[in-house]
Structure formats: structure tokens, C-alpha cells
PDB file of N, CA and C in Angstrom:
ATOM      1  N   UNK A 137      94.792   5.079 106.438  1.00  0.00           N
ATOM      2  CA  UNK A 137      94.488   4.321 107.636  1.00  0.00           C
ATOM      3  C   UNK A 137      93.895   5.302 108.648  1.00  0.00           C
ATOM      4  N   UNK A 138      92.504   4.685 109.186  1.00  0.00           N
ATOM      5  CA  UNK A 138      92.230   5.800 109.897  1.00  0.00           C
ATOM      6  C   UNK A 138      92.918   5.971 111.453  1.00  0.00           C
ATOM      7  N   UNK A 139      92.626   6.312 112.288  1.00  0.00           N
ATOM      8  CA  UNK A 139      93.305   6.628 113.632  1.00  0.00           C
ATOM      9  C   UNK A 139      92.601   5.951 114.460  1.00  0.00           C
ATOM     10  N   UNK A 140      91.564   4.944 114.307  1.00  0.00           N
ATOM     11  CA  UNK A 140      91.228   4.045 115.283  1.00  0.00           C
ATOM     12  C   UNK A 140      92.001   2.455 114.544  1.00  0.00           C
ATOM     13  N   UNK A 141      92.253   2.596 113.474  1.00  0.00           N
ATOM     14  CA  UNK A 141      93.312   1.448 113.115  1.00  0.00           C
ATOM     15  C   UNK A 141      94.443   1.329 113.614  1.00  0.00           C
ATOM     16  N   UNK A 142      94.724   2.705 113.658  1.00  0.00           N
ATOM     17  CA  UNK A 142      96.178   3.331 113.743  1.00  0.00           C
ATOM     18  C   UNK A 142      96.394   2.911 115.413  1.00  0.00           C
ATOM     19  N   UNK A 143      95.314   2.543 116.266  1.00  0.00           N
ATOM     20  CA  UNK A 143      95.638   2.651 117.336  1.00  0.00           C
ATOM     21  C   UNK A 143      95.471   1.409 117.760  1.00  0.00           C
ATOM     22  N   UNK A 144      94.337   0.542 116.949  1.00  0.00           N
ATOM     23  CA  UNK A 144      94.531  -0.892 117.135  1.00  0.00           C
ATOM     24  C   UNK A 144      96.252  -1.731 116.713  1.00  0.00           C
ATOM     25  N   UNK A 145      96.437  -1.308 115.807  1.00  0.00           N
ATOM     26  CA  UNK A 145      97.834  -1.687 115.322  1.00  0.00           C
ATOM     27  C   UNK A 145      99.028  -1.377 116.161  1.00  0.00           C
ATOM     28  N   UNK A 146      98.539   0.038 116.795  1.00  0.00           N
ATOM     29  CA  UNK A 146      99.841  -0.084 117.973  1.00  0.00           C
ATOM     30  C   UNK A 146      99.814  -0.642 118.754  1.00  0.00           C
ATOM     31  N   UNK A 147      98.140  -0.844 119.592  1.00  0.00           N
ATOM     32  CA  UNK A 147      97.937  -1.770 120.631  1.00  0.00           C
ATOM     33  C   UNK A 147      98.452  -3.548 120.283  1.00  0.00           C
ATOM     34  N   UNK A 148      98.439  -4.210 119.527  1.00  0.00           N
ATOM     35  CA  UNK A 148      99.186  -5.273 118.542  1.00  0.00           C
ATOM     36  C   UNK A 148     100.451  -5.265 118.805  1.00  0.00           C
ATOM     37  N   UNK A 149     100.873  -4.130 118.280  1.00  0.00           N
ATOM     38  CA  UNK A 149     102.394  -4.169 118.665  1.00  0.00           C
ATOM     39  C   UNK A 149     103.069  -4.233 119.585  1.00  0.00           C
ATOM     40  N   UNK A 150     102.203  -2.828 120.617  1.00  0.00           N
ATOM     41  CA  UNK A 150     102.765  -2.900 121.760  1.00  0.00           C
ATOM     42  C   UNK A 150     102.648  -4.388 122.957  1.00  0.00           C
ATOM     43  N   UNK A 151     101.627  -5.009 122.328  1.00  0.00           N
ATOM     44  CA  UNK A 151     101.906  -6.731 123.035  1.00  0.00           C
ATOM     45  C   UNK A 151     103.038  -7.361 122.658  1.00  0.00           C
ATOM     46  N   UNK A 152     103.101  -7.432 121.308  1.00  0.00           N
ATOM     47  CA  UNK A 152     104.146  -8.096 120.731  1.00  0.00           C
ATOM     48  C   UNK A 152     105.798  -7.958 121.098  1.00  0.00           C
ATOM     49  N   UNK A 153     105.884  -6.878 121.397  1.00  0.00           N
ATOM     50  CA  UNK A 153     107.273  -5.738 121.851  1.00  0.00           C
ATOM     51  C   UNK A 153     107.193  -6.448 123.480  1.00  0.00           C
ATOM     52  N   UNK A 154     106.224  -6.291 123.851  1.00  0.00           N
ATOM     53  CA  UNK A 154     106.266  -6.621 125.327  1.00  0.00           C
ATOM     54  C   UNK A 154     106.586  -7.610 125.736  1.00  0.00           C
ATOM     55  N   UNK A 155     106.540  -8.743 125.147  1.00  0.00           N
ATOM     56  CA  UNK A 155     106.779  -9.954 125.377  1.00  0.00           C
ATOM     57  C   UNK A 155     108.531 -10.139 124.875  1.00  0.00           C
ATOM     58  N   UNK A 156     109.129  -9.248 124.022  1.00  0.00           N
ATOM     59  CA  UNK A 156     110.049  -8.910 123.452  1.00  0.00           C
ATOM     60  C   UNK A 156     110.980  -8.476 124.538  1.00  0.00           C
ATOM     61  N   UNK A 157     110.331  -7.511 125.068  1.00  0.00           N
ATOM     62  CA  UNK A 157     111.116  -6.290 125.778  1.00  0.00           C
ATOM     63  C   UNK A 157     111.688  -7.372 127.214  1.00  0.00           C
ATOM     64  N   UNK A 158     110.619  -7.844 127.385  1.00  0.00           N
ATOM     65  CA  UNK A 158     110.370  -8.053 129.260  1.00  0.00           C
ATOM     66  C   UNK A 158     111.256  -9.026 129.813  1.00  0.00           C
ATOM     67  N   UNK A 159     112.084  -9.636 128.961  1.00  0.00           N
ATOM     68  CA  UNK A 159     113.589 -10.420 129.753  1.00  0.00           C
ATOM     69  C   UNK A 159     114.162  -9.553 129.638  1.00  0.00           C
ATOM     70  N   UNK A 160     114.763  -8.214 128.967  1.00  0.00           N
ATOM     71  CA  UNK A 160     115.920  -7.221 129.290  1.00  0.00           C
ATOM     72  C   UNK A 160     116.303  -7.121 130.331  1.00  0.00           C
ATOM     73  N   UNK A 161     116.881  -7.019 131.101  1.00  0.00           N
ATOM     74  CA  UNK A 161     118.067  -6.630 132.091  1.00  0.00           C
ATOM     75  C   UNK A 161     116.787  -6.925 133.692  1.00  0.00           C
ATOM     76  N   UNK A 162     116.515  -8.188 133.686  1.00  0.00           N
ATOM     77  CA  UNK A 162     116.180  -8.932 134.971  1.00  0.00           C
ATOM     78  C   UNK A 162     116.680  -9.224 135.347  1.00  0.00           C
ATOM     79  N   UNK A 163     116.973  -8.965 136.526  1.00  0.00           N
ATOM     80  CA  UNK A 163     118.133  -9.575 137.529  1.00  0.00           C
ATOM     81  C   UNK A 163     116.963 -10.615 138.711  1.00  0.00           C
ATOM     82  N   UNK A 164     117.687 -11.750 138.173  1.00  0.00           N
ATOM     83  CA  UNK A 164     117.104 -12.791 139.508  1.00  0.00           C
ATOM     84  C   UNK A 164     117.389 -13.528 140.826  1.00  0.00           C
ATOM     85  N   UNK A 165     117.147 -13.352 141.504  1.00  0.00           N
ATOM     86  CA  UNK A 165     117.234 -14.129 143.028  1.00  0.00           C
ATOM     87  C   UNK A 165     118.603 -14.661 142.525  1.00  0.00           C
ATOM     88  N   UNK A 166     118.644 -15.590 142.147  1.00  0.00           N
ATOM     89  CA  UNK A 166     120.196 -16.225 142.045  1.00  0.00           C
ATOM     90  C   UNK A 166     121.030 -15.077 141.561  1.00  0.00           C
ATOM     91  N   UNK A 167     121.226 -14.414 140.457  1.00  0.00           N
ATOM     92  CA  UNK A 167     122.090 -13.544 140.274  1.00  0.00           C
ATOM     93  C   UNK A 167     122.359 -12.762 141.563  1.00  0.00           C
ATOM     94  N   UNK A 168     122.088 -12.543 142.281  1.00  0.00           N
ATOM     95  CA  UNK A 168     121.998 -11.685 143.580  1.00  0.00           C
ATOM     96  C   UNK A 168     122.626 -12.583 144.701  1.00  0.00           C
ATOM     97  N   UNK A 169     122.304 -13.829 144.556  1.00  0.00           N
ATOM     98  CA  UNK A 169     122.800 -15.009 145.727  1.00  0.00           C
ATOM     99  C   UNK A 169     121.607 -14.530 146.803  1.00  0.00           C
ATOM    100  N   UNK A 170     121.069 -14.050 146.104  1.00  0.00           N
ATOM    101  CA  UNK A 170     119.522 -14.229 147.863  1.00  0.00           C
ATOM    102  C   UNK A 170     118.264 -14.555 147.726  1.00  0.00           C
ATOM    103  N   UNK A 171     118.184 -15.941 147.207  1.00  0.00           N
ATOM    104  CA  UNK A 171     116.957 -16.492 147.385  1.00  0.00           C
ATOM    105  C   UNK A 171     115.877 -16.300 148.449  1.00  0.00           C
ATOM    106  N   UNK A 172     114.442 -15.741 148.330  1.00  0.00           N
ATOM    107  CA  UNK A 172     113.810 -15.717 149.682  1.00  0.00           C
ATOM    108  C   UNK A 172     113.153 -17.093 149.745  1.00  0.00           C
ATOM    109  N   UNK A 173     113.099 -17.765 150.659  1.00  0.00           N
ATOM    110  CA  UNK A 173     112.253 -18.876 151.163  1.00  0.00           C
ATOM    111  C   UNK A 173     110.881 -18.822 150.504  1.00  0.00           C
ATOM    112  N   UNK A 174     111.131 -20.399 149.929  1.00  0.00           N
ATOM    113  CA  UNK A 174     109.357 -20.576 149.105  1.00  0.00           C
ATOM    114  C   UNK A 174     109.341 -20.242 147.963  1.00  0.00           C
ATOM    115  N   UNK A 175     110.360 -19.706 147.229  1.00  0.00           N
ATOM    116  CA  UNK A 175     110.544 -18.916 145.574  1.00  0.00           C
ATOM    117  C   UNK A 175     111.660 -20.216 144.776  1.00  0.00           C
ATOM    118  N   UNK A 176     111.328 -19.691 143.689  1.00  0.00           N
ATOM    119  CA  UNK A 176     112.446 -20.529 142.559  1.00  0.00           C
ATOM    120  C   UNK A 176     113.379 -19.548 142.480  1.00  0.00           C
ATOM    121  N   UNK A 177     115.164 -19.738 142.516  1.00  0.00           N
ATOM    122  CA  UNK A 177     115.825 -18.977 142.157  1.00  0.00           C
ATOM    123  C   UNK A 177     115.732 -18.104 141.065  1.00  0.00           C
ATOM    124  N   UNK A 178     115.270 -18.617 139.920  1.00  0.00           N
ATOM    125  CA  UNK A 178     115.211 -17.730 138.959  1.00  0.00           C
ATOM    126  C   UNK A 178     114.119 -16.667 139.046  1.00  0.00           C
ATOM    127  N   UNK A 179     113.040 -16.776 139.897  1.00  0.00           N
ATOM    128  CA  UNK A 179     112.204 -15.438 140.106  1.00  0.00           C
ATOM    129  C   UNK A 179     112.981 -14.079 139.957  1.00  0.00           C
ATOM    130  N   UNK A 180     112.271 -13.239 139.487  1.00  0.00           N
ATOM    131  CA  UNK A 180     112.344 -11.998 139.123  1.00  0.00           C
ATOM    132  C   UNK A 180     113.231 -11.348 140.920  1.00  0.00           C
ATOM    133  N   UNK A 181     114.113 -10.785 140.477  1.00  0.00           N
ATOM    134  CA  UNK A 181     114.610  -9.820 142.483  1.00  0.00           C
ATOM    135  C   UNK A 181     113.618  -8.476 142.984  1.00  0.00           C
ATOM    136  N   UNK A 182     113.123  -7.654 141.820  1.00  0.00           N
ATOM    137  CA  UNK A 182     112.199  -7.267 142.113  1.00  0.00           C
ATOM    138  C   UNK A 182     111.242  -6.578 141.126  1.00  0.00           C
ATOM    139  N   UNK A 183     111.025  -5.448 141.522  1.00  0.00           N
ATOM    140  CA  UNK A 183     109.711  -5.220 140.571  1.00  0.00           C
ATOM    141  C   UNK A 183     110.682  -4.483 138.918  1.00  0.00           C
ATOM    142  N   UNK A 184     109.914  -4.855 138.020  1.00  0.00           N
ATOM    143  CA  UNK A 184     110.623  -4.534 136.801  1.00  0.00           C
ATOM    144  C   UNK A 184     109.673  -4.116 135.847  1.00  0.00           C
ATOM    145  N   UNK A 185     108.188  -4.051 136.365  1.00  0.00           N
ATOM    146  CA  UNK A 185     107.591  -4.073 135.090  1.00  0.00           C
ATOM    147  C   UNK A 185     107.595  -2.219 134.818  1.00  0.00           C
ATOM    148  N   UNK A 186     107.526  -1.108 135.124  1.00  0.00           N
ATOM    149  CA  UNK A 186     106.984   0.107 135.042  1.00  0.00           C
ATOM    150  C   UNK A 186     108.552   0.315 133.977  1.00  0.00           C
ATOM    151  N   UNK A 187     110.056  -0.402 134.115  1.00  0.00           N
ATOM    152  CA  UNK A 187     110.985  -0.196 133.200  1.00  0.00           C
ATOM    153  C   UNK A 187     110.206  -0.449 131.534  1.00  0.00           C
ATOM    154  N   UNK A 188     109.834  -2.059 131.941  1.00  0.00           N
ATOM    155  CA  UNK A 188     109.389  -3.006 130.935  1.00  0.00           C
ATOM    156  C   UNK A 188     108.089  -2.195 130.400  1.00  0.00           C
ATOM    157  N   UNK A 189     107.445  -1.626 130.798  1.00  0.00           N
ATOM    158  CA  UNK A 189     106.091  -0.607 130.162  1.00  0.00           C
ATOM    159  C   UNK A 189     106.775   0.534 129.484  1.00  0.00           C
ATOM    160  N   UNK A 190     107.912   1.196 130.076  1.00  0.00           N
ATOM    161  CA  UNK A 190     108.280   1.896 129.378  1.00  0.00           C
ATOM    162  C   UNK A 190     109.438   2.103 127.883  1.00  0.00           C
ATOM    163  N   UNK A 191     110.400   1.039 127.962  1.00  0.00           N
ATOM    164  CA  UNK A 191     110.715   0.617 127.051  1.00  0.00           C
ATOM    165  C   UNK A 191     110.115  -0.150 125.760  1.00  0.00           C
ATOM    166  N   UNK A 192     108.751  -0.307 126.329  1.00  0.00           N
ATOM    167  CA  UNK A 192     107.794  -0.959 124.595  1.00  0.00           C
ATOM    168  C   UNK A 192     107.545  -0.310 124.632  1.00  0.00           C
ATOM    169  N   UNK A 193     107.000   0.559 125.334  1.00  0.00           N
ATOM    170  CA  UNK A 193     106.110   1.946 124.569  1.00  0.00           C
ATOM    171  C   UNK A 193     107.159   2.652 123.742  1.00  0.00           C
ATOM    172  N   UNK A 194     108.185   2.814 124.619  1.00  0.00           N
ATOM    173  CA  UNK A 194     109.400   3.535 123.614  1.00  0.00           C
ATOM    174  C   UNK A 194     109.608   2.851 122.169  1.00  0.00           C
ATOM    175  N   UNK A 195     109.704   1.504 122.303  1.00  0.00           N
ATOM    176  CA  UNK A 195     110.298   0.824 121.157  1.00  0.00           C
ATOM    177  C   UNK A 195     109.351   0.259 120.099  1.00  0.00           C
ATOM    178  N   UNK A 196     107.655   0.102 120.641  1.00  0.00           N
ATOM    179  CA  UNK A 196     106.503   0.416 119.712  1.00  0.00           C
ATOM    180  C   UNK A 196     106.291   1.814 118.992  1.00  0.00           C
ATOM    181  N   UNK A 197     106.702   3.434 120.003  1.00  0.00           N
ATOM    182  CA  UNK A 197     106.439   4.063 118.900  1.00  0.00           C
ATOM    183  C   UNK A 197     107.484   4.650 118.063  1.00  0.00           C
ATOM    184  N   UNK A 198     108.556   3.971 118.205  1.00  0.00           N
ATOM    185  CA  UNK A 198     109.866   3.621 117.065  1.00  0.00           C
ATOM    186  C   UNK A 198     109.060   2.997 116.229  1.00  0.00           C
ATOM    187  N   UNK A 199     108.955   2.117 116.233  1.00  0.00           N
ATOM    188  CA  UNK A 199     108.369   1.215 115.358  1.00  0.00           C
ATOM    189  C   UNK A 199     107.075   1.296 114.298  1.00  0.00           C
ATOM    190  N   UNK A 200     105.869   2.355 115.272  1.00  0.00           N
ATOM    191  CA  UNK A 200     104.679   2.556 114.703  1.00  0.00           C
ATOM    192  C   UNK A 200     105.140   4.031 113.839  1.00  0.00           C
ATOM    193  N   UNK A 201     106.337   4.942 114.647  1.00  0.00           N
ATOM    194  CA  UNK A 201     106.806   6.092 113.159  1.00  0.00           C
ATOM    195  C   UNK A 201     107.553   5.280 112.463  1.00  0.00           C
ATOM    196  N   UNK A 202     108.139   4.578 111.947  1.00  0.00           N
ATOM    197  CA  UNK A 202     108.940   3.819 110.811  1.00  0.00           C
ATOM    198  C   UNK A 202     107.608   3.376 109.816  1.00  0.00           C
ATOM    199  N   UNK A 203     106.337   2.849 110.460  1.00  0.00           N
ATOM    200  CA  UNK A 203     105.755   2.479 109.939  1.00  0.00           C
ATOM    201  C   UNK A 203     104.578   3.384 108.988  1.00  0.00           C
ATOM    202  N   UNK A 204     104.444   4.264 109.867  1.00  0.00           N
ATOM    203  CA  UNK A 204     103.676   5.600 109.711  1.00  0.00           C
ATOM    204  C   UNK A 204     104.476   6.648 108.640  1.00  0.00           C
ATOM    205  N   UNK A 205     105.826   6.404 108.390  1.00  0.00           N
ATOM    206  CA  UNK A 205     106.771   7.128 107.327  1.00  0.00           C
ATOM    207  C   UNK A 205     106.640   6.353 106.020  1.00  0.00           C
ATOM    208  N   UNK A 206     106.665   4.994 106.085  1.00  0.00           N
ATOM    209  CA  UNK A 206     106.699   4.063 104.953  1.00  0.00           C
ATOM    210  C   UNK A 206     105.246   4.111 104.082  1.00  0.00           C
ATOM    211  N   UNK A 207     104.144   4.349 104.808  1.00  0.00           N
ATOM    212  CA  UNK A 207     103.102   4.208 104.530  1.00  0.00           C
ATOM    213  C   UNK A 207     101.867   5.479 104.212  1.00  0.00           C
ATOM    214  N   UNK A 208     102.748   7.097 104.938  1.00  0.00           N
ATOM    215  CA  UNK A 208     102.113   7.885 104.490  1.00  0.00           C
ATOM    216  C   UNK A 208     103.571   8.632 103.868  1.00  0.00           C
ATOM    217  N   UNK A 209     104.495   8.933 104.415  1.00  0.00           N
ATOM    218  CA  UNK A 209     105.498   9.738 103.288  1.00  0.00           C
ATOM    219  C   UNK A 209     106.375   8.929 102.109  1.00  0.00           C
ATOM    220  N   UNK A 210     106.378   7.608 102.305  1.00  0.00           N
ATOM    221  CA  UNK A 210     106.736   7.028 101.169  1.00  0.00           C
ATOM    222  C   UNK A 210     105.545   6.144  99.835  1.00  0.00           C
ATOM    223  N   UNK A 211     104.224   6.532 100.537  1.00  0.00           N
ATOM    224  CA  UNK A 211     103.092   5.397  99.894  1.00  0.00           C
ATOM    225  C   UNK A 211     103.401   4.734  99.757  1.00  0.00           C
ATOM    226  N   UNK A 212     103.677   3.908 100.602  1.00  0.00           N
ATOM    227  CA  UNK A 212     103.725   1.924 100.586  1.00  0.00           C
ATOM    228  C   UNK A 212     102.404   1.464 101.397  1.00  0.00           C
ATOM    229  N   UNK A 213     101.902   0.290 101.031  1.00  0.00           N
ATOM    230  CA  UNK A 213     100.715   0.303 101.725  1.00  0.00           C
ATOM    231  C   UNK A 213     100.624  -1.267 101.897  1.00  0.00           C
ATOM    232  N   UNK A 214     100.190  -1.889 102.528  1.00  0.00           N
ATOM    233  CA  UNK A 214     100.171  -2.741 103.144  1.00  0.00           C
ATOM    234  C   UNK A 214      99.650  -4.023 101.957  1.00  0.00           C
ATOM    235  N   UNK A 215      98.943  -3.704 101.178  1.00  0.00           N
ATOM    236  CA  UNK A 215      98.676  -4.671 100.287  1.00  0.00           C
ATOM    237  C   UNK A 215      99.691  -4.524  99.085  1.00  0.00           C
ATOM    238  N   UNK A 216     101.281  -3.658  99.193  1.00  0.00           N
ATOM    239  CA  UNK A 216     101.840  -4.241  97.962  1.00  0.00           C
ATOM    240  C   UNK A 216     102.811  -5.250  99.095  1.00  0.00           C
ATOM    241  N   UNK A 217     102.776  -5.589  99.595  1.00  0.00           N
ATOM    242  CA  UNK A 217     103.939  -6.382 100.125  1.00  0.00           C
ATOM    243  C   UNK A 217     103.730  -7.841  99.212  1.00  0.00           C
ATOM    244  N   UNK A 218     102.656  -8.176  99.105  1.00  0.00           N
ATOM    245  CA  UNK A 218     102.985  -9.594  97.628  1.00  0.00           C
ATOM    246  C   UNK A 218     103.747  -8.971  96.759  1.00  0.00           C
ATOM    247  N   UNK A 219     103.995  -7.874  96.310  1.00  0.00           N
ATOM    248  CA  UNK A 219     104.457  -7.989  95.125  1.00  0.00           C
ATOM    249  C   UNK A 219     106.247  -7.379  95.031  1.00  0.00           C
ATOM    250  N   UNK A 220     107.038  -7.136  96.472  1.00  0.00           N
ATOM    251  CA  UNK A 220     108.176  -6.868  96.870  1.00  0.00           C
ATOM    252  C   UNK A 220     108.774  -7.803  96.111  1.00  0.00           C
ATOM    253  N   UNK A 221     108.661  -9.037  95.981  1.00  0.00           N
ATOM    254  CA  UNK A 221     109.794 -10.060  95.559  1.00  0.00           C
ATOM    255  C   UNK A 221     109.054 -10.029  94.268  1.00  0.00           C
ATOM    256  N   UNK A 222     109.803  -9.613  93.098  1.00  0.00           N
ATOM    257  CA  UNK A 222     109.199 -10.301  91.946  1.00  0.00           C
ATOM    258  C   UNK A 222     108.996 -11.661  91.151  1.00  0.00           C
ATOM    259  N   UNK A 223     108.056 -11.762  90.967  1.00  0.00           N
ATOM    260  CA  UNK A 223     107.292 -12.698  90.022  1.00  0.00           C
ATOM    261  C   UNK A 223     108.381 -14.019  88.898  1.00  0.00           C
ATOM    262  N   UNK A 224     108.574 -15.166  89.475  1.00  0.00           N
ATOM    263  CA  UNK A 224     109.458 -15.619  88.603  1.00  0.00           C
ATOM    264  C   UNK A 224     108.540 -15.964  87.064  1.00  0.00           C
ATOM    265  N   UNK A 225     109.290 -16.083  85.720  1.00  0.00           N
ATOM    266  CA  UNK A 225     108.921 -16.234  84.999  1.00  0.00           C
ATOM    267  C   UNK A 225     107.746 -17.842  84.754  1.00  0.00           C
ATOM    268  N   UNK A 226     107.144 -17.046  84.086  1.00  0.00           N
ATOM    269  CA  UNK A 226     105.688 -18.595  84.175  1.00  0.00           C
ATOM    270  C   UNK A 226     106.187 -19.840  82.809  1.00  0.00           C
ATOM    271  N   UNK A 227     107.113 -19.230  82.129  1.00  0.00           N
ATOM    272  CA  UNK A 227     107.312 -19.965  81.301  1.00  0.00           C
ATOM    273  C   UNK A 227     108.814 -20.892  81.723  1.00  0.00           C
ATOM    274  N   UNK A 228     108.391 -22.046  81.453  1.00  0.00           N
ATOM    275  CA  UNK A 228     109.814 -23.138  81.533  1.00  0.00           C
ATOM    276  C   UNK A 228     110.148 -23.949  80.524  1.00  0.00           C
ATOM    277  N   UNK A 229     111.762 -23.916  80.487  1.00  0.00           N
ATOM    278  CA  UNK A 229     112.450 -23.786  79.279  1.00  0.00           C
ATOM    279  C   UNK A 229     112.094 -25.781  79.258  1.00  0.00           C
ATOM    280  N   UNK A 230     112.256 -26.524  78.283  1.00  0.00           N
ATOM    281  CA  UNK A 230     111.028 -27.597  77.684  1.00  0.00           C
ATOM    282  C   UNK A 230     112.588 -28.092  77.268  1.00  0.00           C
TER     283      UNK A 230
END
């Protein structure tokens, strides 16, 4: 895999994670009991995203070395995954 794959695939991930990550530990207006005027209680209390950027990045490149171990120090490669579950027999007993 070359290293502009390698970087599309993290960029992939790291969306995917993000959307993952980004309810963790929000604390909202109601949890707090201080709604500001004009907001829905459940709004965000304040800013959270620079946590939330940093925990996918953390937990994408967990994810992209697990993937990067399986695929260059173990040679697994992305096109055997059909063949993980084996093949039930084609013949049936009559």
C-alpha cells in the first residue's frame, strides 16, 4: 500500500472515529443546571472539540498501527478477507 493510500485510509477513519469519539464526556447545559437563554438544554456547556480532535487522532492511529501490523508484519491483505470464514461444502447430502 502506498503512502498516499495509507493516508487516504486514515483520513476515512479518522471521520469515522470522529463521529465515534465526539459524545464522550459532554457535559450539557442541563447537566450543569445553567441553561443560557435562547439554547436547548441539551447543547453542548462548552467548547469540546480540540479534546474530540485529539482523542480520534489518538484512537485512529491505534487503529491505522493495528492495521499497518496485520498487513505489513503479518501479510494479511485486504483481499483475503472473503476467504476468513471457510467455504461450506458444495455438495448436499440427497
Amino acid at each position: 500500500m502506498s503512502w498516499i493510500s495509507f493516508t487516504a485510509l486514515f483520513f476515512a477513519t479518522w471521520w469515522i472515529v470522529l463521529f465515534v469519539v465526539l459524545p464522550f464526556s459532554v457535559r450539557t447545559q442541563d447537566d450543569d443546571r445553567d441553561v443560557t437563554l435562547g439554547t436547548v438544554a441539551s447543547a453542548p456547556r462548552g467548547p469540546h472539540m480540540l479534546r474530540a480532535v485529539v482523542r480520534t487522532t489518538l484512537v485512529t492511529a491505534v487503529v491505522m498501527g493495528i492495521f499497518y501490523g496485520l498487513t505489513h508484519g503479518l501479510g494479511y491483505s485486504l483481499s483475503e478477507i472473503p476467504h476468513i470464514i471457510p467455504e461450506a461444502p458444495s455438495t448436499l447430502a440427497k
